[in-house]
Amino acid sequence: MTPEEIIKPENLVYGRTKVLTDNIMHYCPGCSHGVIHKLIAEVIEEMGIQDTTVGVSPVGCSVFAYNYLDIDWQEAAHGRACAVATAIKRLNPETNVFTYQGDGDMAAIGTAETIHACNRGENIVIFFVNNAIYGMTGGQMAPTTLIGMKTVTCPYGRNTDLNGFPLVISDILAKLDGTCYVTRQSVHTNAATIKAKKAIRKAFENAQAKKGTSVVEFVSACNTGWKKTPIEANAWMEEHMFPKYPLGDIKDTVKGSQLSDEEKNAKY
Amino acid sequence: MAEEVKLMKGNEAIAHAAIRCGCDGYFGYPITPQSEVMETLMAQKPWETTGMVVLQAESETSSINMVYGGAACGKKVMTSSSSPGVSLMQEGVSYIACAELPCLIVNVMRGGPGLGTIQPSQGDYFQTTKGGGHGDYRLITLSPSTVQEMADFVGLGFDLAFKYQTPSVLLADGVIGQMMEKIVLPDFKPRRTDEEVRKECPWGTMGKNGRKDRNVVTSLALESEVMQETNNRLQAKYKAIEENEVRFEEHNCEDAEYVFVAFGSVARICESAMEILRAEGHKVGVLRPITLWPFPTKEIQRLTKQVKGFMDVELNCGQMVEDVRLAVNGQVPVGFYGRQGGIIPTAEEIAEAFKAQMVK
């Protein structure tokens, strides 16, 4: 096939989703955010929900997520995305509401909002990008930073006496009665990306079916913060991040399914 | 139809007024002395009648951010709390003010600082009228002195919030929250349909719904020029509010030689003190600011030309008195009498304090 033939519309096999805007992304080359944005945008287009979806962007590198997806957005205060999303969904039950949060937003400053939105079983989707570091503010320790991992606020490596332990927030959220689907994905290979996209779609469908809160964690690379090349960062992620944050579904059910009808309708 | 007169607490009146004014959502966290607001709403179950959402959040931090989320849709949303809880909300209030979202925040004040006391206070005047959270912003602050005004100011607070796209605060002292009085509840006003919300708030984020451009609600402006523009826009709005929305009430100020300045429950006690003093031959009046911000500065300046002095009375250590002094600008004496810890002064005590300070 000649290049002229390849670019003919009838030979098109892959296109850029219209849900992505034309804005040039500010993310570092090698960062996972761009891929995750694209996957969410593709799912929104494929599900035909661009007009009914509201995103809540966090504070962190992805604070400007609203520049890249052509949907309505609210920019929340640091850690408060799940509270904001709760109100949007409760007041507009027909909308598809998701938060997009980093590890600091979700599992440090916003732990209470995250846990309680999940515990109420809000019919929202939480996208959680876990790269074990604070990228935007210059590479400080995150709640998910690995033991021994160096950041600018633990320059000699995370020490458990000084800094405690990596917070495996998705495992905690999976234990709550309000969550229906908790999964851990990555986007560092084509195969992983295909799986991640399926998880994104499933999460949106769960919310539409009022099954409860869905959490999709993306174990991600921050090659800039980790001070590595993109390829080195992906290899480092496989070697060190995946053992602590193993990929796969943690939970797949319907909210409150652990309880009997009698327990759910109890009155004292 | 005959007027429907009810006997209820100020906090209960707020809940009923919220349902009746077409409020879309209430988000709150229990704290004394305002818990009856949510308790009444939960007992009324408005989600079964008007469709209003009522949700008990996990904290005041969460409540105010739920208010942000709802307000950013263009919905009519509110929260209520008391002093320590309102302190916890200040981050969110600053964001809401910067994002120019309408909402109603009710603060039924208790004594502070710290965990303080659950008894009534007016100690959050500074917090409410001077900012509270970070950055340059102002809050429309309505101060009720009766249970009737508790109900009436819910609708008024929402109207002003939507008119100027900025938060309104209903700042009540714990006395008004807990006190029972006769009240005529406002008429039922239906909640707006989503179509009406979209029309009134074209900036709202309920999904694009066929709109060409996406709506984004944010308070972030990293470029200096854009942030300065935001500040200028906010300040212009605050100036318009100061020019148009000052509200106050006066009693016997026409011939007054001295004027009490007091808000909330204390203004009513000052009226009794005024009567005691008038009977003794002192020409005393009462000025009750209804909007604490915008403050009735011009009215105080007008009275300054007429009176020999002002007497400011508050349930705190002296907060509004600073605004009175700014208005008076040293031209006549300004006395102050304050009680703390939930102690409510009697009319006689106020009259005595007036004579001790003002009549030499």
Short mmCIF file of C-alpha atoms in Angstrom, two decimals, chain A residues 13 17 42 45 54 76 113 117 126 132 165-166 169 171 200-201 230 251 268:
data_model
loop_
_atom_site.label_atom_id
_atom_site.label_comp_id
_atom_site.label_asym_id
_atom_site.label_seq_id
_atom_site.Cartn_x
_atom_site.Cartn_y
_atom_site.Cartn_z
CA VAL A 13 -8.39 1.69 10.95
CA THR A 17 -11.31 10.38 19.33
CA GLU A 42 -12.35 6.89 23.68
CA GLU A 45 -17.13 8.46 22.66
CA VAL A 54 -19.07 15.51 34.01
CA ALA A 76 -12.02 20.52 42.80
CA GLU A 113 -13.68 12.08 51.04
CA ALA A 117 -17.93 8.43 48.89
CA ILE A 126 -12.94 7.10 40.48
CA ALA A 132 4.06 6.87 43.99
CA PHE A 165 4.18 2.45 55.05
CA PRO A 166 2.88 2.65 51.49
CA ILE A 169 -5.78 2.47 49.15
CA ASP A 171 -7.36 -2.71 48.81
CA ILE A 200 -12.76 2.05 32.22
CA ARG A 201 -15.82 1.03 30.24
CA PRO A 230 10.59 6.62 29.99
CA LYS A 251 -13.36 -6.74 43.57
CA TYR A 268 -34.00 -0.88 65.34
#
